[in-house]
Short mmCIF file of C-alpha atoms and ligand atoms in Angstrom, two decimals:
data_model
loop_
_atom_site.label_atom_id
_atom_site.label_comp_id
_atom_site.label_asym_id
_atom_site.label_seq_id
_atom_site.Cartn_x
_atom_site.Cartn_y
_atom_site.Cartn_z
CA UNK A 1427 -22.93 1.85 -31.41
CA UNK A 1428 -25.59 -0.76 -30.60
CA UNK A 1429 -24.76 -4.13 -32.13
CA UNK A 1430 -26.68 -6.73 -30.11
CA UNK A 1431 -29.35 -9.03 -31.48
CA UNK A 1432 -32.87 -7.67 -31.15
CA UNK A 1433 -35.86 -10.00 -31.42
CA UNK A 1434 -39.32 -8.44 -31.78
CA UNK A 1435 -42.37 -10.61 -31.07
CA UNK A 1436 -45.49 -9.39 -32.84
CA UNK A 1437 -45.36 -7.73 -36.25
CA UNK A 1438 -48.16 -5.20 -35.82
CA UNK A 1439 -48.11 -1.43 -35.59
CA UNK A 1440 -45.74 -1.37 -32.61
CA UNK A 1441 -43.49 -4.23 -33.80
CA UNK A 1442 -43.14 -2.94 -37.35
CA UNK A 1443 -42.49 0.61 -36.11
CA UNK A 1444 -39.85 -0.33 -33.54
CA UNK A 1445 -37.92 -2.30 -36.17
CA UNK A 1446 -37.84 0.81 -38.38
CA UNK A 1447 -36.93 3.17 -35.48
CA UNK A 1448 -34.05 0.89 -34.43
CA UNK A 1449 -32.47 1.21 -37.87
CA UNK A 1450 -33.27 4.93 -38.04
CA UNK A 1451 -31.54 5.44 -34.66
CA UNK A 1452 -28.44 3.58 -35.89
CA UNK A 1453 -28.79 0.06 -34.47
CA UNK A 1454 -26.36 -2.12 -36.41
CA UNK A 1455 -27.00 -5.57 -34.95
CA UNK A 1456 -29.42 -8.16 -36.30
CA UNK A 1457 -33.16 -7.53 -35.99
CA UNK A 1458 -35.69 -10.37 -36.23
CA UNK A 1459 -39.39 -9.49 -36.47
CA UNK A 1460 -41.67 -12.44 -35.71
CA UNK A 1461 -45.39 -12.21 -36.52
CA UNK A 1462 -48.10 -14.85 -36.48
CA UNK A 1463 -50.11 -13.13 -39.22
CA UNK A 1464 -49.03 -14.03 -42.75
CA UNK A 1465 -48.56 -10.44 -43.91
CA UNK A 1466 -46.12 -7.64 -43.12
CA UNK A 1467 -47.08 -5.07 -40.44
CA UNK A 1468 -50.17 -3.07 -41.33
CA UNK A 1469 -52.46 -0.41 -39.89
CA UNK A 1470 -55.59 -1.59 -38.13
CA UNK A 1471 -57.58 1.68 -37.90
CA UNK A 1472 -58.80 1.54 -41.53
CA UNK A 1473 -60.20 -1.98 -40.96
CA UNK A 1474 -63.33 -0.52 -39.37
CA UNK A 1475 -63.38 2.62 -41.53
CA UNK A 1476 -62.05 3.38 -45.05
CA UNK A 1477 -60.93 -0.19 -45.82
CA UNK A 1478 -64.24 -1.75 -44.75
CA UNK A 1479 -66.10 0.74 -46.95
CA UNK A 1480 -63.88 -0.16 -49.91
CA UNK A 1481 -62.13 3.22 -49.90
CA UNK A 1482 -58.61 1.86 -49.30
CA UNK A 1483 -56.73 -1.06 -50.80
CA UNK A 1484 -54.57 -3.69 -49.11
CA UNK A 1485 -51.36 -1.96 -50.19
CA UNK A 1486 -52.51 1.24 -48.49
CA UNK A 1487 -52.86 -0.68 -45.21
CA UNK A 1488 -49.19 -1.68 -45.06
CA UNK A 1489 -46.96 0.25 -42.66
CA UNK A 1490 -44.03 -0.14 -45.10
CA UNK A 1491 -43.66 -2.01 -48.39
CA UNK A 1492 -42.53 -5.60 -47.81
CA UNK A 1493 -39.20 -4.83 -49.53
CA UNK A 1494 -38.38 -2.32 -46.76
CA UNK A 1495 -37.62 -5.07 -44.25
CA UNK A 1496 -35.07 -6.96 -46.35
CA UNK A 1497 -33.55 -3.70 -47.58
CA UNK A 1498 -32.97 -2.64 -43.97
CA UNK A 1499 -31.60 -5.94 -42.75
CA UNK A 1500 -34.76 -6.81 -40.82
CA UNK A 1501 -35.45 -10.55 -40.86
CA UNK A 1502 -39.26 -10.53 -41.07
CA UNK A 1503 -40.73 -13.93 -40.25
CA UNK A 1504 -44.43 -13.87 -41.05
CA UNK A 1505 -46.80 -16.71 -40.18
CA UNK A 1506 -44.61 -17.62 -37.22
CA UNK A 1507 -45.82 -17.76 -33.61
CA UNK A 1508 -43.64 -17.36 -30.53
CA UNK A 1509 -44.63 -20.16 -28.15
CA UNK A 1510 -42.18 -19.90 -25.25
CA UNK A 1511 -39.83 -17.39 -23.69
CA UNK A 1512 -36.85 -18.16 -21.46
CA UNK A 1513 -35.55 -14.86 -20.05
CA UNK A 1514 -32.60 -16.53 -18.23
CA UNK A 1515 -31.31 -18.10 -21.45
CA UNK A 1516 -32.42 -15.01 -23.43
CA UNK A 1517 -34.13 -17.26 -25.93
CA UNK A 1518 -37.50 -17.50 -27.64
CA UNK A 1519 -39.01 -20.64 -29.14
CA UNK A 1520 -41.13 -20.44 -32.28
CA UNK A 1521 -43.97 -22.71 -33.40
CA UNK A 1522 -41.81 -24.12 -36.22
CA UNK A 1523 -39.29 -25.37 -33.65
CA UNK A 1524 -36.74 -22.61 -34.29
CA UNK A 1525 -35.07 -20.96 -31.33
CA UNK A 1526 -33.94 -17.32 -31.38
CA UNK A 1527 -31.36 -15.84 -28.99
CA UNK A 1528 -31.50 -12.18 -28.12
CA UNK A 1529 -29.64 -9.43 -26.35
CA UNK A 1530 -32.85 -7.37 -26.26
CA UNK A 1531 -36.37 -8.72 -26.65
CA UNK A 1532 -39.35 -6.53 -27.54
CA UNK A 1533 -42.81 -7.88 -26.80
CA UNK A 1534 -45.25 -6.29 -29.25
CA UNK A 1535 -47.90 -8.99 -29.29
CA UNK A 1536 -50.84 -6.58 -29.08
CA UNK A 1537 -54.27 -7.60 -27.88
CA UNK A 1538 -57.09 -9.84 -29.05
CA UNK A 1539 -60.82 -9.23 -29.23
CA UNK A 1540 -62.88 -10.53 -26.32
CA UNK A 1541 -65.51 -13.04 -27.42
CA UNK A 1542 -68.90 -13.54 -25.81
CA UNK A 1543 -69.15 -16.82 -23.89
CA UNK A 1544 -72.78 -17.42 -24.88
CA UNK A 1545 -74.64 -20.13 -26.76
CA UNK A 1546 -74.10 -19.87 -30.52
CA UNK A 1547 -70.98 -17.72 -30.17
CA UNK A 1548 -69.17 -20.09 -32.55
CA UNK A 1549 -71.75 -19.85 -35.37
CA UNK A 1550 -70.54 -18.82 -38.79
CA UNK A 1551 -71.08 -15.05 -39.11
CA UNK A 1552 -70.42 -14.19 -35.46
CA UNK A 1553 -67.27 -12.15 -36.00
CA UNK A 1554 -64.84 -9.94 -34.20
CA UNK A 1555 -62.68 -7.31 -35.86
CA UNK A 1556 -59.00 -7.31 -35.08
CA UNK A 1557 -57.13 -8.46 -38.18
CA UNK A 1558 -57.19 -7.86 -41.93
CA UNK A 1559 -58.58 -11.39 -42.29
CA UNK A 1560 -61.43 -10.51 -39.88
CA UNK A 1561 -62.17 -7.37 -41.92
CA UNK A 1562 -62.17 -9.35 -45.14
CA UNK A 1563 -64.70 -11.84 -43.68
CA UNK A 1564 -66.93 -8.99 -42.49
CA UNK A 1565 -66.79 -7.03 -45.73
CA UNK A 1566 -67.87 -10.09 -47.71
CA UNK A 1567 -71.04 -10.31 -45.59
CA UNK A 1568 -72.12 -6.65 -45.73
CA UNK A 1569 -74.22 -4.88 -48.32
CA UNK A 1570 -77.76 -3.80 -49.19
CA UNK A 1571 -80.42 -6.15 -47.85
CA UNK A 1572 -78.14 -7.50 -45.11
CA UNK A 1573 -78.68 -6.92 -41.42
CA UNK A 1574 -75.63 -6.34 -39.27
CA UNK A 1575 -75.87 -6.51 -35.49
CA UNK A 1576 -73.04 -4.84 -33.61
CA UNK A 1577 -72.65 -5.94 -30.00
CA UNK A 1578 -71.02 -3.12 -28.03
CA UNK A 1579 -71.38 0.63 -28.52
CA UNK A 1580 -67.69 1.53 -28.16
CA UNK A 1581 -65.49 3.19 -30.77
CA UNK A 1582 -64.83 0.14 -32.94
CA UNK A 1583 -68.45 -1.01 -32.79
CA UNK A 1584 -69.73 2.41 -33.77
CA UNK A 1585 -67.23 2.74 -36.62
CA UNK A 1586 -68.38 -0.64 -37.94
CA UNK A 1587 -72.00 0.52 -37.62
CA UNK A 1588 -71.23 3.67 -39.63
CA UNK A 1589 -69.38 1.68 -42.31
CA UNK A 1590 -72.22 -0.87 -42.43
CA UNK A 1591 -74.68 1.94 -43.13
CA UNK A 1592 -72.40 3.33 -45.84
CA UNK A 1593 -72.50 -0.11 -47.47
CA UNK A 1594 -76.29 -0.13 -47.41
CA UNK A 1595 -76.81 -2.66 -44.60
CA UNK A 1596 -79.45 -2.40 -41.90
CA UNK A 1597 -77.60 -1.91 -38.62
CA UNK A 1598 -78.59 -2.61 -35.03
CA UNK A 1599 -76.24 -1.68 -32.16
CA UNK A 1600 -76.76 -3.50 -28.87
CA UNK A 1601 -75.31 -1.86 -25.78
CA UNK A 1602 -75.49 -3.14 -22.20
CA UNK A 1603 -75.25 0.34 -20.64
CA UNK A 1604 -77.90 3.07 -20.85
CA UNK A 1605 -75.83 5.04 -23.40
CA UNK A 1606 -73.23 4.31 -26.04
CA UNK A 1607 -69.55 5.16 -25.31
CA UNK A 1608 -70.49 4.95 -21.62
CA UNK A 1609 -67.03 3.78 -20.52
CA UNK A 1610 -65.06 6.38 -22.45
CA UNK A 1611 -67.12 9.54 -22.90
CA UNK A 1612 -69.30 11.98 -20.95
CA UNK A 1613 -73.04 12.18 -21.49
CA UNK A 1614 -72.84 15.20 -23.83
CA UNK A 1615 -70.65 13.23 -26.21
CA UNK A 1616 -72.69 10.03 -25.88
CA UNK A 1617 -75.93 11.90 -26.56
CA UNK A 1618 -74.42 13.54 -29.61
CA UNK A 1619 -73.15 10.28 -31.15
CA UNK A 1620 -76.35 8.48 -30.24
CA UNK A 1621 -78.50 11.06 -32.04
CA UNK A 1622 -76.14 11.04 -35.03
CA UNK A 1623 -76.28 7.27 -35.46
CA UNK A 1624 -80.07 7.25 -35.16
CA UNK A 1625 -80.27 10.01 -37.78
CA UNK A 1626 -78.19 7.80 -40.08
CA UNK A 1627 -80.69 4.96 -39.67
CA UNK A 1628 -78.98 2.86 -36.99
CA UNK A 1629 -81.29 1.16 -34.51
CA UNK A 1630 -79.96 1.34 -30.96
CA UNK A 1631 -80.89 -1.18 -28.29
CA UNK A 1632 -79.66 0.21 -24.98
CA UNK A 1633 -79.61 -1.58 -21.62
CA UNK A 1634 -79.84 -4.80 -23.60
CA UNK A 1635 -77.76 -7.89 -22.95
CA UNK A 1636 -76.95 -10.62 -25.46
CA UNK A 1637 -77.64 -14.09 -24.04
CA UNK A 1638 -77.07 -16.13 -27.20
CA UNK A 1639 -77.11 -16.43 -30.98
CA UNK A 1640 -79.55 -18.50 -32.99
CA UNK A 1641 -78.50 -20.22 -36.19
CA UNK A 1642 -79.65 -22.10 -39.21
CA UNK A 1643 -77.37 -24.58 -40.98
CA UNK A 1644 -74.45 -23.42 -38.83
CA UNK A 1645 -74.93 -19.76 -39.82
CA UNK A 1646 -76.01 -17.04 -37.44
CA UNK A 1647 -79.58 -15.87 -38.04
CA UNK A 1648 -80.59 -14.09 -34.83
CA UNK A 1649 -79.30 -12.44 -31.69
CA UNK A 1650 -81.13 -13.37 -28.48
CA UNK A 1651 -81.54 -10.71 -25.83
CA UNK A 1652 -81.97 -11.12 -22.09
CA UNK A 1653 -85.55 -9.81 -22.24
CA UNK A 1654 -86.53 -12.69 -24.55
CA UNK A 1655 -86.51 -10.76 -27.83
CA UNK A 1656 -84.74 -12.04 -30.94
CA UNK A 1657 -83.17 -9.73 -33.51
CA UNK A 1658 -82.89 -11.35 -36.95
CA UNK A 1659 -79.53 -10.78 -38.63
CA UNK A 1660 -77.10 -11.96 -41.30
CA UNK A 1661 -73.89 -11.07 -39.52
CA UNK A 1662 -72.77 -10.05 -36.03
CA UNK A 1663 -69.71 -8.10 -34.95
CA UNK A 1664 -68.79 -8.47 -31.30
CA UNK A 1665 -66.97 -5.32 -30.22
CA UNK A 1666 -66.81 -5.60 -26.45
CA UNK A 1667 -63.13 -4.86 -25.85
CA UNK A 1668 -59.76 -6.53 -26.07
CA UNK A 1669 -57.37 -8.45 -23.82
CA UNK A 1670 -53.58 -8.17 -23.97
CA UNK A 1671 -51.57 -11.06 -25.41
CA UNK A 1672 -49.33 -11.14 -22.34
CA UNK A 1673 -49.43 -14.87 -21.58
CA UNK A 1674 -45.89 -15.55 -22.89
CA UNK A 1675 -44.51 -12.88 -20.58
CA UNK A 1676 -46.57 -13.95 -17.59
CA UNK A 1677 -45.53 -17.59 -18.02
CA UNK A 1678 -41.90 -16.49 -18.19
CA UNK A 1679 -42.28 -14.77 -14.81
CA UNK A 1680 -42.36 -11.16 -16.02
CA UNK A 1681 -44.63 -8.87 -14.01
CA UNK A 1682 -48.00 -8.53 -15.72
CA UNK A 1683 -51.19 -6.80 -14.59
CA UNK A 1684 -53.55 -6.86 -17.56
CA UNK A 1685 -50.48 -6.16 -19.72
CA UNK A 1686 -46.71 -6.39 -19.27
CA UNK A 1687 -45.69 -3.79 -16.70
CA UNK A 1688 -42.99 -1.46 -18.06
CA UNK A 1689 -41.20 1.76 -17.12
CA UNK A 1690 -40.78 5.05 -19.01
CA UNK A 1691 -38.30 3.40 -21.40
CA UNK A 1692 -40.88 0.65 -22.17
CA UNK A 1693 -38.56 -1.74 -20.30
CA UNK A 1694 -40.06 -4.58 -18.29
CA UNK A 1695 -39.90 -3.84 -14.57
CA UNK A 1696 -38.80 -7.46 -14.08
CA UNK A 1697 -36.05 -7.85 -16.70
CA UNK A 1698 -33.78 -5.13 -18.14
CA UNK A 1699 -33.35 -7.06 -21.41
CA UNK A 1700 -37.06 -7.21 -22.17
CA UNK A 1701 -39.28 -4.39 -23.46
CA UNK A 1702 -43.02 -4.34 -24.07
CA UNK A 1703 -44.75 -1.82 -26.33
CA UNK A 1704 -48.19 -1.08 -27.74
CA UNK A 1705 -51.45 -2.73 -26.72
CA UNK A 1706 -49.69 -5.45 -24.69
CA UNK A 1707 -47.90 -3.03 -22.35
CA UNK A 1708 -49.03 -1.47 -19.09
CA UNK A 1709 -47.09 1.75 -18.95
CA UNK A 1710 -46.72 4.79 -16.73
CA UNK A 1711 -48.23 8.13 -17.74
CA UNK A 1712 -46.60 10.71 -15.46
CA UNK A 1713 -49.33 13.32 -16.16
CA UNK A 1714 -51.81 11.10 -14.33
CA UNK A 1715 -49.32 9.39 -12.00
CA UNK A 1716 -50.61 5.93 -12.72
CA UNK A 1717 -50.20 2.99 -15.06
CA UNK A 1718 -52.32 2.54 -18.18
CA UNK A 1719 -52.76 -0.06 -20.87
CA UNK A 1720 -53.52 1.99 -23.96
CA UNK A 1721 -54.93 0.74 -27.24
CA UNK A 1722 -54.01 3.38 -29.80
CA UNK A 1723 -51.63 3.96 -32.68
CA UNK A 1724 -50.01 7.04 -31.08
CA UNK A 1725 -49.24 4.94 -28.00
CA UNK A 1726 -47.72 2.14 -30.12
CA UNK A 1727 -45.52 4.71 -31.89
CA UNK A 1728 -44.47 6.54 -28.72
CA UNK A 1729 -43.44 3.33 -26.99
CA UNK A 1730 -41.70 2.06 -30.12
CA UNK A 1731 -39.54 5.22 -29.99
CA UNK A 1732 -38.91 4.76 -26.25
CA UNK A 1733 -37.76 1.15 -26.62
CA UNK A 1734 -35.62 1.85 -29.70
CA UNK A 1735 -33.96 4.83 -27.98
CA UNK A 1736 -33.21 2.80 -24.83
CA UNK A 1737 -31.72 -0.07 -26.86
CA UNK A 1738 -29.39 2.13 -28.91
CA UNK A 1739 -28.51 4.33 -25.91
CA UNK A 1740 -30.15 7.55 -27.10
CA UNK A 1741 -31.80 9.95 -24.63
CA UNK A 1742 -35.44 9.14 -23.85
CA UNK A 1743 -37.75 10.89 -26.36
CA UNK A 1744 -39.83 13.77 -24.90
CA UNK A 1745 -43.10 12.67 -23.25
CA UNK A 1746 -46.15 12.87 -25.48
CA UNK A 1747 -49.78 13.48 -24.61
CA UNK A 1748 -51.80 10.28 -25.15
CA UNK A 1749 -54.37 10.68 -27.90
CA UNK A 1750 -56.55 8.74 -30.31
CA UNK A 1751 -59.24 9.29 -32.89
CA UNK A 1752 -62.42 7.76 -34.24
CA UNK A 1753 -64.05 8.37 -37.64
CA UNK A 1754 -67.80 7.81 -37.97
CA UNK A 1755 -69.72 9.11 -41.02
CA UNK A 1756 -68.41 12.65 -41.61
CA UNK A 1757 -67.42 13.05 -37.97
CA UNK A 1758 -63.81 13.09 -36.82
CA UNK A 1759 -63.54 12.64 -33.08
CA UNK A 1760 -60.10 13.37 -31.63
CA UNK A 1761 -59.39 12.75 -27.98
CA UNK A 1762 -56.36 13.83 -25.97
CA UNK A 1763 -55.63 12.79 -22.42
CA UNK A 1764 -57.92 10.97 -19.99
CA UNK A 1765 -60.89 12.36 -18.14
CA UNK A 1766 -59.67 11.25 -14.71
CA UNK A 1767 -60.00 13.18 -11.44
CA UNK A 1768 -61.69 16.03 -13.34
CA UNK A 1769 -64.09 18.22 -11.36
CA UNK A 1770 -65.61 20.35 -14.12
CA UNK A 1771 -66.47 20.18 -17.79
CA UNK A 1772 -66.50 22.98 -20.38
CA UNK A 1773 -68.29 22.59 -23.72
CA UNK A 1774 -67.05 24.84 -26.50
CA UNK A 1775 -68.91 25.14 -29.79
CA UNK A 1776 -72.31 23.80 -30.75
CA UNK A 1777 -73.13 20.07 -30.73
CA UNK A 1778 -76.19 20.86 -32.93
CA UNK A 1779 -73.82 22.16 -35.61
CA UNK A 1780 -71.67 19.01 -35.39
CA UNK A 1781 -68.61 21.01 -34.36
CA UNK A 1782 -67.72 21.18 -30.70
CA UNK A 1783 -65.24 20.16 -28.05
CA UNK A 1784 -65.65 18.94 -24.49
CA UNK A 1785 -62.87 19.91 -22.08
CA UNK A 1786 -62.48 18.00 -18.81
CA UNK A 1787 -60.70 20.05 -16.16
CA UNK A 1788 -59.36 19.70 -12.65
CA UNK A 1789 -59.66 23.24 -11.33
CA UNK A 1790 -58.50 25.33 -14.27
CA UNK A 1791 -56.14 22.69 -15.70
CA UNK A 1792 -57.28 20.72 -18.75
CA UNK A 1793 -56.95 16.96 -18.15
CA UNK A 1794 -58.58 15.82 -21.37
CA UNK A 1795 -60.34 17.08 -24.49
CA UNK A 1796 -62.71 15.34 -26.88
CA UNK A 1797 -63.13 17.35 -30.08
CA UNK A 1798 -65.66 16.67 -32.83
CA UNK A 1799 -64.68 18.16 -36.20
CA UNK A 1800 -62.63 20.74 -34.28
CA UNK A 1801 -58.89 20.31 -35.02
CA UNK A 1802 -57.73 23.60 -33.37
CA UNK A 1803 -59.48 22.68 -30.10
CA UNK A 1804 -57.89 19.24 -30.23
CA UNK A 1805 -54.38 20.49 -31.05
CA UNK A 1806 -54.36 23.22 -28.42
CA UNK A 1807 -56.17 21.00 -25.89
CA UNK A 1808 -53.53 18.31 -26.32
CA UNK A 1809 -50.82 20.86 -25.63
CA UNK A 1810 -52.67 22.10 -22.53
CA UNK A 1811 -53.00 18.55 -21.17
CA UNK A 1812 -49.27 18.02 -21.59
CA UNK A 1813 -48.12 21.34 -20.09
CA UNK A 1814 -50.76 21.63 -17.36
CA UNK A 1815 -50.96 25.40 -18.03
CA UNK A 1816 -54.09 26.94 -16.44
CA UNK A 1817 -56.88 28.29 -18.66
CA UNK A 1818 -59.54 30.96 -18.38
CA UNK A 1819 -62.74 28.88 -18.43
CA UNK A 1820 -64.95 31.75 -19.60
CA UNK A 1821 -62.72 32.26 -22.63
CA UNK A 1822 -62.46 28.52 -23.20
CA UNK A 1823 -66.24 28.18 -23.37
CA UNK A 1824 -66.51 31.00 -25.94
CA UNK A 1825 -65.86 29.63 -29.44
CA UNK A 1826 -65.38 33.18 -30.74
CA UNK A 1827 -62.20 33.49 -28.61
CA UNK A 1828 -59.25 31.87 -30.35
CA UNK A 1829 -57.81 28.77 -28.68
CA UNK A 1830 -54.46 30.55 -28.50
CA UNK A 1831 -56.02 33.16 -26.22
CA UNK A 1832 -57.59 30.85 -23.61
CA UNK A 1833 -54.60 30.66 -21.28
CA UNK A 1834 -55.26 32.22 -17.86
C1 LIG B 2361 -60.64 -2.30 -36.07
C2 LIG B 2361 -59.69 -1.44 -35.30
C3 LIG B 2361 -59.76 -0.06 -35.42
C4 LIG B 2361 -58.88 0.76 -34.72
N1 LIG B 2361 -58.98 2.11 -34.85
C5 LIG B 2361 -58.09 2.90 -34.21
C6 LIG B 2361 -58.13 4.32 -34.38
O1 LIG B 2361 -58.98 4.86 -35.09
N2 LIG B 2361 -57.21 5.08 -33.74
C7 LIG B 2361 -56.23 4.52 -32.94
O2 LIG B 2361 -55.40 5.24 -32.40
N3 LIG B 2361 -56.18 3.18 -32.75
C8 LIG B 2361 -57.08 2.36 -33.35
N4 LIG B 2361 -57.04 1.01 -33.17
C9 LIG B 2361 -56.05 0.46 -32.22
C10 LIG B 2361 -54.70 0.27 -32.88
O3 LIG B 2361 -54.82 -0.34 -34.13
C11 LIG B 2361 -53.84 -0.57 -31.94
O4 LIG B 2361 -53.67 0.18 -30.75
C12 LIG B 2361 -52.49 -0.90 -32.55
O5 LIG B 2361 -52.64 -1.73 -33.66
C13 LIG B 2361 -51.61 -1.58 -31.52
O6 LIG B 2361 -50.44 -2.04 -32.11
P1 LIG B 2361 -49.70 -3.32 -31.51
O7 LIG B 2361 -48.53 -3.54 -32.42
O8 LIG B 2361 -49.50 -3.15 -30.06
O9 LIG B 2361 -50.73 -4.50 -31.67
P2 LIG B 2361 -51.23 -5.17 -33.01
O10 LIG B 2361 -51.31 -4.17 -34.10
O11 LIG B 2361 -52.47 -5.92 -32.63
O12 LIG B 2361 -50.08 -6.21 -33.40
C14 LIG B 2361 -49.74 -7.32 -32.60
C15 LIG B 2361 -49.34 -8.45 -33.53
O13 LIG B 2361 -48.71 -9.48 -32.77
C16 LIG B 2361 -49.19 -10.72 -33.21
N5 LIG B 2361 -48.93 -11.73 -32.18
C17 LIG B 2361 -49.61 -11.93 -31.01
N6 LIG B 2361 -49.06 -12.96 -30.32
C18 LIG B 2361 -48.03 -13.41 -31.05
C19 LIG B 2361 -47.09 -14.45 -30.88
N7 LIG B 2361 -47.07 -15.22 -29.78
N8 LIG B 2361 -46.15 -14.67 -31.83
C20 LIG B 2361 -46.12 -13.89 -32.96
N9 LIG B 2361 -47.01 -12.89 -33.18
C21 LIG B 2361 -47.93 -12.64 -32.24
C22 LIG B 2361 -50.65 -10.43 -33.48
O14 LIG B 2361 -51.27 -11.40 -34.27
C23 LIG B 2361 -50.52 -9.10 -34.21
O15 LIG B 2361 -50.24 -9.28 -35.56
C24 LIG B 2361 -57.91 0.17 -33.85
C25 LIG B 2361 -57.84 -1.22 -33.72
C26 LIG B 2361 -58.72 -2.03 -34.44
C27 LIG B 2361 -58.63 -3.53 -34.28
#
């Protein structure tokens, strides 16, 4: 029976989940969950989607009702920041001066939005979107007659653009590359989402760089581009990626490489008493034989299970296929695996009809699938990525052949 003291730093999706899994798996010792945000763990995905559009309330965001933590003997300390870690003494110092001793420490400090180091970046109305407070600030500034500029055509930026349109705002997306989703999707997918956003009234500025923001009375009023143009606006969302909050770990001498480096149990490679899970962790994915830092809810949950199992002495949970999703307008994009080392691509279904899937293969083995409004393709594709079973590419490309029948 595991009885030791567990301290969890970061009360987000990973931190809140690992606390619950520890109890579910039978951990009987004390659990302390430290989070610098003032509220109990909540889900971030709706912040750019349903919640921003006013289709979900604050209660619906919560991972668990607040009462869950006390009822399960989890000492949740909201509004409290961990400021120092001493792995030799197995102790953590908090901003209020308190010191916590642990037998096992779980770093679940997530990531933070990258800001743009340009003139005017600190003007009122230049926002990022990471927390419920950020979403609240953004929502208050959107609506008919407002112009929203989104910097960065990645998933979060595009979801904000779609939500902005739903709220009646004019929306301009500025992207440095020559297509949106350039870092994460193939051209077929980029072209599809590009056309869809334009059809919904979004203005796209591609191959455009932001060199500054202009303001009036301390409030943002324009975005300045490298080619000299100015785009008038009322609010800006900078969605250019996130950095892991791994400074505590790095300062304490734990191996970090854009994230805390962990093994298949989510255990730090430098200290057997320390775990790192979720956006802050750099973890192995045996399917691809390399380390990844993943920013997704399924990853936070998978690693929360791994760490909880290792702490209570249960067998390691079965490996999962990494996946994530993005909702924009009436489109549900579901992605499984990573398009790495692939040498051919199969498109199944019809992009014109808004229902298709792109399979990325190495030989006849599916390495990744991106499915738009196509749950069977996603579900079966995810399974194929995990098992590595070969497929018949002719059958795979024919949407009239069931996904169950595509195996070679
Ligand atoms: C707007 C938005 C939309 C998203 N949409 C999707 C989606 O559609 N699908 C998907 O799969 N994923 C999505 N994600 C990503 C997903 O939400 C994250 O991968 C997930 O929240 C990671 O969980 P985490 O616990 O690792 O980090 P977080 O949820 O960020 O939690 C980390 C917590 O630790 C706190 N913290 C940091 N440092 C300290 C410290 N020193 N002391 C105390 N507390 C600290 C942070 O403030 C934060 O509360 C989205 C993210 C955002 C921001």
